[in-house]
CSV table of C-alpha atoms in Angstrom, one decimal:
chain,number,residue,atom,x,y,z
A,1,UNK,CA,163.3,-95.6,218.1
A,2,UNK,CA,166.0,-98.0,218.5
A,3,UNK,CA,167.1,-97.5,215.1
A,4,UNK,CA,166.7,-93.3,215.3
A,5,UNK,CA,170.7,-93.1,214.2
A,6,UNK,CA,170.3,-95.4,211.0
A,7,UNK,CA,166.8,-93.9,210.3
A,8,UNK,CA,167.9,-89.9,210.2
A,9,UNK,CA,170.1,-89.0,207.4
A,10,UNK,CA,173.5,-86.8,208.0
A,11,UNK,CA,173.8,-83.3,206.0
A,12,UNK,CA,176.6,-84.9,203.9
A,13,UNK,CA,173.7,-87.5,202.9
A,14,UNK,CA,171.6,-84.6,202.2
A,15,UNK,CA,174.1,-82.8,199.9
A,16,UNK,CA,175.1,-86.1,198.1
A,17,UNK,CA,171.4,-87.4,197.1
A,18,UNK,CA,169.3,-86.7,194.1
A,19,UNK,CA,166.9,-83.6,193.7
A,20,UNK,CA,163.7,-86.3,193.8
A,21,UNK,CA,165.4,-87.6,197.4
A,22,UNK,CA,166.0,-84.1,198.5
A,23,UNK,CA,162.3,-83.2,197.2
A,24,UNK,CA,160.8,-86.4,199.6
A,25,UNK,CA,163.1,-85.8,202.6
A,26,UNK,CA,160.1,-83.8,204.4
A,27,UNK,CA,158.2,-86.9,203.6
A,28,UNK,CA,160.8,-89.3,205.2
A,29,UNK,CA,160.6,-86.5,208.4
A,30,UNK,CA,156.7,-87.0,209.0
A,31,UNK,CA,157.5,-91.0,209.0
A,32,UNK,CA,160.1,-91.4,211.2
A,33,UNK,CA,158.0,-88.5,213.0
A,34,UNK,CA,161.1,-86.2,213.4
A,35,UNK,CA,160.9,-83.3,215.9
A,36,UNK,CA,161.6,-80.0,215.4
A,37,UNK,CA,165.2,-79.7,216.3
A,38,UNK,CA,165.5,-82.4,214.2
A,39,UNK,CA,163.7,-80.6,211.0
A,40,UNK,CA,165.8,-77.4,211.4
A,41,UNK,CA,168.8,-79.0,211.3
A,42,UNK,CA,167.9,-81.6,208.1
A,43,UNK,CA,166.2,-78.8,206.5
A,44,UNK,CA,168.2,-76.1,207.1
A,45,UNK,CA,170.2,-77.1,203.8
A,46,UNK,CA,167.8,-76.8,201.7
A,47,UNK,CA,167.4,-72.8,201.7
A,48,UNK,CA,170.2,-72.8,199.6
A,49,UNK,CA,168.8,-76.2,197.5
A,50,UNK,CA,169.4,-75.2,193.8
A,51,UNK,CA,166.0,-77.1,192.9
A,52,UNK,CA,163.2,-75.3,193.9
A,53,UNK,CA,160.9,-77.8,194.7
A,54,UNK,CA,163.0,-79.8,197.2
A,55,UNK,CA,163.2,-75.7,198.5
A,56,UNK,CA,159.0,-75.8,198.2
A,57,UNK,CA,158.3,-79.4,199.9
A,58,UNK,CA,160.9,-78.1,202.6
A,59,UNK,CA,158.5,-75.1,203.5
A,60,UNK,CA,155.8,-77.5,204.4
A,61,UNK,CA,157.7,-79.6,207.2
A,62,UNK,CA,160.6,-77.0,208.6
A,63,UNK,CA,159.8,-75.3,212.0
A,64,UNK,CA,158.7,-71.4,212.6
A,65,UNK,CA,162.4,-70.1,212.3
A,66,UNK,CA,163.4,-72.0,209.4
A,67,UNK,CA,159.9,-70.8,208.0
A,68,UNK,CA,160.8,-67.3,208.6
A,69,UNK,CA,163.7,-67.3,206.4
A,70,UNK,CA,161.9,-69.2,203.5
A,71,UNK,CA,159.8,-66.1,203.1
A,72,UNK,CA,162.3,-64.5,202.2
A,73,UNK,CA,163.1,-66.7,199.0
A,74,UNK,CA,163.5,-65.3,195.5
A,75,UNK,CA,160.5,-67.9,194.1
A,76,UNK,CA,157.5,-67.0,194.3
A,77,UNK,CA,155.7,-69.9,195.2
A,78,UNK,CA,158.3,-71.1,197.7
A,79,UNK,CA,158.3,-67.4,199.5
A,80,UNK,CA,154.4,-67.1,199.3
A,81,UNK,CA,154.3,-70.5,200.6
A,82,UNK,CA,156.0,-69.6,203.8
A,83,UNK,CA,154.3,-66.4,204.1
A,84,UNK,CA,151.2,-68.2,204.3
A,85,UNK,CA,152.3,-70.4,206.8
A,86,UNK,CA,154.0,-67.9,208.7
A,87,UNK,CA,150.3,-66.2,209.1
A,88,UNK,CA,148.0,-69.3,209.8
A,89,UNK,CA,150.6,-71.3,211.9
A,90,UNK,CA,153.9,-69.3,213.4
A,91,UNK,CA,152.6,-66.0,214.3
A,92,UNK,CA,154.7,-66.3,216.9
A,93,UNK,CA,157.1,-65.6,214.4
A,94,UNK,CA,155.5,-62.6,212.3
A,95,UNK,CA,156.6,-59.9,214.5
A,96,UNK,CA,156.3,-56.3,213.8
A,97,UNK,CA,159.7,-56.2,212.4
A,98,UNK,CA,159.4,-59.0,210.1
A,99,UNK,CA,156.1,-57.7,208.6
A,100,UNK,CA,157.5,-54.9,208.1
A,101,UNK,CA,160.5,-56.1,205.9
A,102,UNK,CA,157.9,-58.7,204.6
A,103,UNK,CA,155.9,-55.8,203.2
A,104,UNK,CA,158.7,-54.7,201.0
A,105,UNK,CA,159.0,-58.2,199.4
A,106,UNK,CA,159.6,-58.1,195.4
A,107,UNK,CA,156.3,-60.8,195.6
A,108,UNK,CA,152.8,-59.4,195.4
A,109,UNK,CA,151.2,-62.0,197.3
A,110,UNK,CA,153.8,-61.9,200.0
A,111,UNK,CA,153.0,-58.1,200.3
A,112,UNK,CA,149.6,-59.0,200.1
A,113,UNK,CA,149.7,-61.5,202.8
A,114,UNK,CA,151.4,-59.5,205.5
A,115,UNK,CA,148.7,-56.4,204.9
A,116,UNK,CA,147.6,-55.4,208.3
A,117,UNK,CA,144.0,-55.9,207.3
A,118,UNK,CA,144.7,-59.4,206.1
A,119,UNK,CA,146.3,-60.5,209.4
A,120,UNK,CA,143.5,-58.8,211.2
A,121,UNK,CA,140.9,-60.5,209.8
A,122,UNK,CA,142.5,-63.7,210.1
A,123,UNK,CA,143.2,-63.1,214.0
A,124,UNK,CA,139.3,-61.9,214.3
A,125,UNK,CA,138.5,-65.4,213.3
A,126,UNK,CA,140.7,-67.1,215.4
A,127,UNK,CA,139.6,-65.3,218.1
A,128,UNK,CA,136.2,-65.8,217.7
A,129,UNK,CA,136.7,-69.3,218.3
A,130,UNK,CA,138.9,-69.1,221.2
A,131,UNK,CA,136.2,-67.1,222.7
A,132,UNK,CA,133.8,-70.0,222.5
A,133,UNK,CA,136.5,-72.5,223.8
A,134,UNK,CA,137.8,-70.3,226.9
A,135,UNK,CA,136.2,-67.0,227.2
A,136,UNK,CA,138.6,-66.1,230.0
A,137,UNK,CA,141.5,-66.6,228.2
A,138,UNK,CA,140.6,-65.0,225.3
A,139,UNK,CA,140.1,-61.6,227.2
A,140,UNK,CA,143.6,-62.1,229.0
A,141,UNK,CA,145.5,-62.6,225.8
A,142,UNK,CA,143.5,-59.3,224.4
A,143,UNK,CA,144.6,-57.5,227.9
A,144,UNK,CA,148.2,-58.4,227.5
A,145,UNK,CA,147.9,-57.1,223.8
A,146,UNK,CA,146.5,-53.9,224.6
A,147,UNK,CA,150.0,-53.4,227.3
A,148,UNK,CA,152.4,-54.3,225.4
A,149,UNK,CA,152.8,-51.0,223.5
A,150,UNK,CA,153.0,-52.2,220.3
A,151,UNK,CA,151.1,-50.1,217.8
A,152,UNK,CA,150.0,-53.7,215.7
A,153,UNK,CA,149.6,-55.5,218.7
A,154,UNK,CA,147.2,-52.9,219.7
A,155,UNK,CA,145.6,-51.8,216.5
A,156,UNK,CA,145.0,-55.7,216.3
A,157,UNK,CA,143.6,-55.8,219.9
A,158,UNK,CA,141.0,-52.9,219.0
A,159,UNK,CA,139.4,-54.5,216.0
A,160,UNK,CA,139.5,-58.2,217.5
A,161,UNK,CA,137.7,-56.4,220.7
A,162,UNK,CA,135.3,-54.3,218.3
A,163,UNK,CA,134.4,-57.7,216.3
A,164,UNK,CA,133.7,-59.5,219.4
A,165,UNK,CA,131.7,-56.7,221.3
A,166,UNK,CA,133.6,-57.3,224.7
A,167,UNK,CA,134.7,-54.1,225.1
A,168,UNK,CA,132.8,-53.6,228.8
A,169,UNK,CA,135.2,-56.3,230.0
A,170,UNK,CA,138.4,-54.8,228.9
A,171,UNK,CA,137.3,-51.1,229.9
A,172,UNK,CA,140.0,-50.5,232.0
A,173,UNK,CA,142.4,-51.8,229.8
A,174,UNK,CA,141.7,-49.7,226.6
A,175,UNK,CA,141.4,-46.8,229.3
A,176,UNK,CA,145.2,-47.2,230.4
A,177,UNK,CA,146.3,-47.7,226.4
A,178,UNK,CA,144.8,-44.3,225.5
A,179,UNK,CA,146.5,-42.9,229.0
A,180,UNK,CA,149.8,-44.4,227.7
A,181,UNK,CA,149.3,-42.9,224.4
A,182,UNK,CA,149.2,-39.2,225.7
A,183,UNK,CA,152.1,-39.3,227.4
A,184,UNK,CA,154.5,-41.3,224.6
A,185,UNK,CA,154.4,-38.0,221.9
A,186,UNK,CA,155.2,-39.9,218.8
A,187,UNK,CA,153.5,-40.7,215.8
A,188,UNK,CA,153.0,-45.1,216.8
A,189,UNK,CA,151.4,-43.6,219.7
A,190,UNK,CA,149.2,-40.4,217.6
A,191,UNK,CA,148.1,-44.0,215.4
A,192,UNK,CA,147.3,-45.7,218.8
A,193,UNK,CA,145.2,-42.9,220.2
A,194,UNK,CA,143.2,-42.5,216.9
A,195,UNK,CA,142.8,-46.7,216.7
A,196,UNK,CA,141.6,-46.5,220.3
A,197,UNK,CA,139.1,-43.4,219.8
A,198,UNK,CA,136.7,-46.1,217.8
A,199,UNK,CA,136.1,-47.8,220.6
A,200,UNK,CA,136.4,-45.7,224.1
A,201,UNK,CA,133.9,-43.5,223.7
A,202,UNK,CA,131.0,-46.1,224.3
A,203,UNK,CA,132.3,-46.9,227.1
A,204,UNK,CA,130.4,-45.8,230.5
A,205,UNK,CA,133.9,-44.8,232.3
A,206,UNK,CA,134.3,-41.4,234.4
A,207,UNK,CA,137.9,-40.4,231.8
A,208,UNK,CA,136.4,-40.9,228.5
A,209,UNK,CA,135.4,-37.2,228.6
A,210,UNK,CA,138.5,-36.1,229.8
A,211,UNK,CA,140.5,-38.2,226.9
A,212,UNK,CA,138.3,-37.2,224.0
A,213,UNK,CA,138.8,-33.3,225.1
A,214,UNK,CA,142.7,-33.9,225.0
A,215,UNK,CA,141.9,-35.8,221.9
A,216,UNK,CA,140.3,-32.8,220.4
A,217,UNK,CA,143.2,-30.4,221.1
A,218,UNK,CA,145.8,-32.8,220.4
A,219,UNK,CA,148.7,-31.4,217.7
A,220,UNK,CA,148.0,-34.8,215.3
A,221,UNK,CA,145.6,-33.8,212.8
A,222,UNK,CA,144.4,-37.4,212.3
A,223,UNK,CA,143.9,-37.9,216.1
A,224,UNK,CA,141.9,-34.7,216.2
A,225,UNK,CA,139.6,-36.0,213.2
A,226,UNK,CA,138.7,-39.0,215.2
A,227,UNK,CA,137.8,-37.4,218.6
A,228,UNK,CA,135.4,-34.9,216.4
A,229,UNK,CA,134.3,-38.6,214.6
A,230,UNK,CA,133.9,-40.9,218.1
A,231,UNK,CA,131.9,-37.4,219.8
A,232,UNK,CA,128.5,-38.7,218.5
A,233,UNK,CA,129.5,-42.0,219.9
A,234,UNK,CA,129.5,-41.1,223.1
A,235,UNK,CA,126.5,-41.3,225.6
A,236,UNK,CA,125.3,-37.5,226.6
A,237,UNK,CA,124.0,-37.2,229.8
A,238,UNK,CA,124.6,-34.1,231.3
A,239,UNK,CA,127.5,-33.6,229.2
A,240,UNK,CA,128.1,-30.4,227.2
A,241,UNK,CA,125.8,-29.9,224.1
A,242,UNK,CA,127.2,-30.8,220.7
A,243,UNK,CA,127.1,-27.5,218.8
A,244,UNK,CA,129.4,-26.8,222.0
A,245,UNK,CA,131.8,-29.1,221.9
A,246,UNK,CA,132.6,-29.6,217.9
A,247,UNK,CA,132.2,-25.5,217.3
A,248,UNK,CA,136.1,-25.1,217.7
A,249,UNK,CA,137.1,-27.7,215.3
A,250,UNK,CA,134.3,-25.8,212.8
A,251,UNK,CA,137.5,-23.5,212.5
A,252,UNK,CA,140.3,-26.3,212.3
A,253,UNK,CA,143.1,-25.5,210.1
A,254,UNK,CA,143.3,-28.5,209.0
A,255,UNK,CA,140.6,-29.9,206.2
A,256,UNK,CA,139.6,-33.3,207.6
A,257,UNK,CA,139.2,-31.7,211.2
A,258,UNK,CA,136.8,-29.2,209.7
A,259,UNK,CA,135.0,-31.5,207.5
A,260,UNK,CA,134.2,-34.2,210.2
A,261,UNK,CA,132.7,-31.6,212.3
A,262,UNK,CA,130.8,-30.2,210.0
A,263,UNK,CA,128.9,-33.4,208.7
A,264,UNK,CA,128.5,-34.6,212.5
A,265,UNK,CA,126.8,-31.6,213.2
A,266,UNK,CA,124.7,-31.6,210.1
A,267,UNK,CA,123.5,-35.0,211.3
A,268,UNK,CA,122.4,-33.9,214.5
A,269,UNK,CA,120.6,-30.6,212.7
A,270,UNK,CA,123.3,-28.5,214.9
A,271,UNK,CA,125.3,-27.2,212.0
A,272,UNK,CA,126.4,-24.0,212.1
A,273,UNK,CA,124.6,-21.0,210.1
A,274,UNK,CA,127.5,-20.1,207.9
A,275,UNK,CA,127.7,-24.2,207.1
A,276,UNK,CA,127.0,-23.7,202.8
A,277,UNK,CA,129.2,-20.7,202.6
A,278,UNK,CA,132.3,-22.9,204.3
A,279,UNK,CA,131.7,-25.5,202.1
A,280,UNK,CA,131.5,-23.2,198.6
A,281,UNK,CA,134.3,-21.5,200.1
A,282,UNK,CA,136.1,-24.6,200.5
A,283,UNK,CA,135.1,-26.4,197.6
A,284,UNK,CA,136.6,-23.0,195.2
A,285,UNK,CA,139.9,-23.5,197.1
A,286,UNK,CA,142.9,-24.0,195.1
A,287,UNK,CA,144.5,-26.8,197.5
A,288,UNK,CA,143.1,-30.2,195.7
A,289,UNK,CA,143.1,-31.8,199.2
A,290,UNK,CA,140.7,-29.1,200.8
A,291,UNK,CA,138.2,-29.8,197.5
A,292,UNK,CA,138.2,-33.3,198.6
A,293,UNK,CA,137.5,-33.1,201.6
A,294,UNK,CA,134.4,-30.8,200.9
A,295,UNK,CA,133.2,-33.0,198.0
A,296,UNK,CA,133.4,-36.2,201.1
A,297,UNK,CA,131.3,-33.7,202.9
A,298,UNK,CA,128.8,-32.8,200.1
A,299,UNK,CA,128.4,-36.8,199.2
A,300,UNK,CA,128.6,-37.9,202.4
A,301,UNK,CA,125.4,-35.4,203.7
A,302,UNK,CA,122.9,-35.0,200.8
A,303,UNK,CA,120.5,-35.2,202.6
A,304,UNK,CA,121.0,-33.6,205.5
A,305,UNK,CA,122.9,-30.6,203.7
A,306,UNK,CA,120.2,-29.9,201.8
A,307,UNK,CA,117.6,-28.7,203.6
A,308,UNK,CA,120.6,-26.3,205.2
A,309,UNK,CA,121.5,-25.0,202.4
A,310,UNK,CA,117.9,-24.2,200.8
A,311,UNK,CA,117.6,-22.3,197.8
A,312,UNK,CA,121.6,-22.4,197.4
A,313,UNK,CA,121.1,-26.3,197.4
A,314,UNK,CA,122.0,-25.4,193.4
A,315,UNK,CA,125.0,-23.0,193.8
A,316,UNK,CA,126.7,-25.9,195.5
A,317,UNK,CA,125.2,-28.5,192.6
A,318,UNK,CA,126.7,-25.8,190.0
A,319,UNK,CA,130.1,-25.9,191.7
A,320,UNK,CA,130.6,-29.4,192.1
A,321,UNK,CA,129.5,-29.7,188.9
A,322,UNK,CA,132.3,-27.3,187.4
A,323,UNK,CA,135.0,-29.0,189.4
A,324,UNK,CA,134.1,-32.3,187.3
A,325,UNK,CA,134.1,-30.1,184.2
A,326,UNK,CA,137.2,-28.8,184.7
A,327,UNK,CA,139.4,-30.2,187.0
A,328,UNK,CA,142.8,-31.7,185.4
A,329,UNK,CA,143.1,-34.5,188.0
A,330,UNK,CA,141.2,-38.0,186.8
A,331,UNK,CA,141.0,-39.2,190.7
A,332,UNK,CA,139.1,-35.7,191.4
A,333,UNK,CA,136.9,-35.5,188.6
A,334,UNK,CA,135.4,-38.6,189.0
A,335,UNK,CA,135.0,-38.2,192.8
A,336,UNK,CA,132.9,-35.2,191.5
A,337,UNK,CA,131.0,-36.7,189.1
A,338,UNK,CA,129.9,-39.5,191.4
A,339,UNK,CA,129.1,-36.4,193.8
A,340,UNK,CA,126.9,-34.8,191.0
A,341,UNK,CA,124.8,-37.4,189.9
A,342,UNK,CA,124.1,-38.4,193.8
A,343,UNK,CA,123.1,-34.5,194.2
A,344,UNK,CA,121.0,-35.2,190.9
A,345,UNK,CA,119.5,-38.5,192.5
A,346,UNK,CA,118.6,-36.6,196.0
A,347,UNK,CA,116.8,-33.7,193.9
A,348,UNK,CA,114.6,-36.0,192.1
A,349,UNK,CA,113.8,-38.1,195.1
């Protein structure tokens, strides 16, 4: 240490030495064992090295900041590099914003690195083990997720808390982030409500009826798909029947509403009377979307739609059928098919 001066070189140093010296200088920092201030400033340089792999052996030494703006390199390697580290080891430093831009990089697996689901599966693992280690802590750090209003701080809080199963001890918690959610009338917060929905209504709290009614009447077609989705979920007591509950959204404008309703109440043997002439209806429509969303239905409830629908079990097959006959769009036709032959496979079994 009494030698620190002589032992750390200067920038000018840096600029004037070879391409192999500039390559080991991340080398010579893990000797002398450099600290961080120290590695920002010596590396710093080298964002702007013109060999790339004094810019790559950089990556693996520099601090979270410096890190940060590696990922943003125009080589591949050095920018997926960073990326990588940036996820496993300075999360601190992959906020929202950041992933965001991230997400736009001209490098596949820089995109592919910053994906939501990528991160989250990486978190649910880290998690998992900081569970084990401190259990309290764990739960605190997932509590001060779920308030801090961010919609990937809290989508990432939902699924870590689903893959752990400790939602009874953040009850509360998830109870104010759906209160939240009402009042903030944006779409982060519509996304919040519906992330939230997959979880609450297990939950044995006094307001999780009260929530999944505004759910159902919200404006957000997406949110109002999930409360019809999480109903099922949701422990029935003395509560109102199901038929009585999901009958509105039998008549939801929009397709997915509709559909989700339907196919819940067909799994429960509740479905309405008029269930196969809604879904004909809607599977002749011209809107491709609305087709789609009956075919999910058909495929999705063979064989509980079946016995509904009786001897018109084939006027459905026959229309489905015609639809992967004739439909111009490739994406539809095969969704149809696939739909066909699983009708097939249902009759024969």
């Amino acid at each position: 240490r009494t030698q620190w001066p002589a032992l750390v070189p200067t920038p000018d140093d840096i600029d004037s030495a070879s391409a192999e010296t500039r390559r080991g200088l991340p080398l010579w920092m893990d000797t002398i064992g450099a600290d961080a201030d120290s590695c920002d400033l010596l590396l710093e340089p080298l964002l702007v090295d013109p060999d790339p792999a004094a810019r790559l052996a950089a990556v693996r030494r520099s601090p979270g900041p410096l890190v940060r703006d590696f990922a943003f390199d125009t080589a591949a390697p050095i920018a997926s590099s960073a990326a990588l580290r940036l996820v496993h080891m300075h999360t601190q430093q992959l906020t929202t914003d950041l992933s965001s831009k991230l997400s736009r990089s001209k490098h596949q697996n820089v995109r592919d690195l910053v994906k939501p689901r990528t991160l989250i599966s990486r978190d649910s693992i880290i998690a998992r083990r900081e569970l084990a280690n401190d259990r309290n802590q764990t739960i605190e750090s997932l509590r001060t997720k779920l308030a801090s209003g961010d919609e990937r701080e809290i989508n990432q809080a939902v699924h870590i808390i689903k893959r752990l199963g400790v939602a009874d001890e953040l009850t509360d918690s998830l109870i104010e982030t759906l209160d939240r959610a009402f009042r903030s009338d944006d779409s982060p917060a519509w996304r919040i409500i519906s992330s939230v929905l997959t979880i609450v209504p297990e939950l044995p709290h006094p307001s999780v009826a009260r929530l999944l009614a505004a759910a159902r009447s919200h404006h957000d077609a997406r949110v109002r798909a999930n409360a019809v989705e999480a109903e099922p979920k949701r422990p029935r007591g003395r509560a109102s029947s199901m038929v009585e509950v999901l009958s509105p959204a039998c008549d939801d404008q929009n397709h997915r509403v509709k559909t989700s309703a339907l196919r819940v109440l067909l799994q429960k043997e509740s479905a309405p009377e008029d269930t196969v002439d809604r879904v004909l209806s809607t599977l002749g429509e011209e809107d491709q979307t609305s087709r789609a969303a009956a075919l999910w239905l058909v495929e999705r409830s063979l064989s509980t739609l079946r016995p509904v629908a009786g001897r018109r079990w084939s006027d459905v097959a026959a229309r489905v059928a015609e639809i992967a006959r004739s439909s111009g769009d490739d994406s539809e036709r095969a969704r149809a098919t696939r739909c066909a032959r699983r009708m097939l496979a249902e009759m024969k079994s």
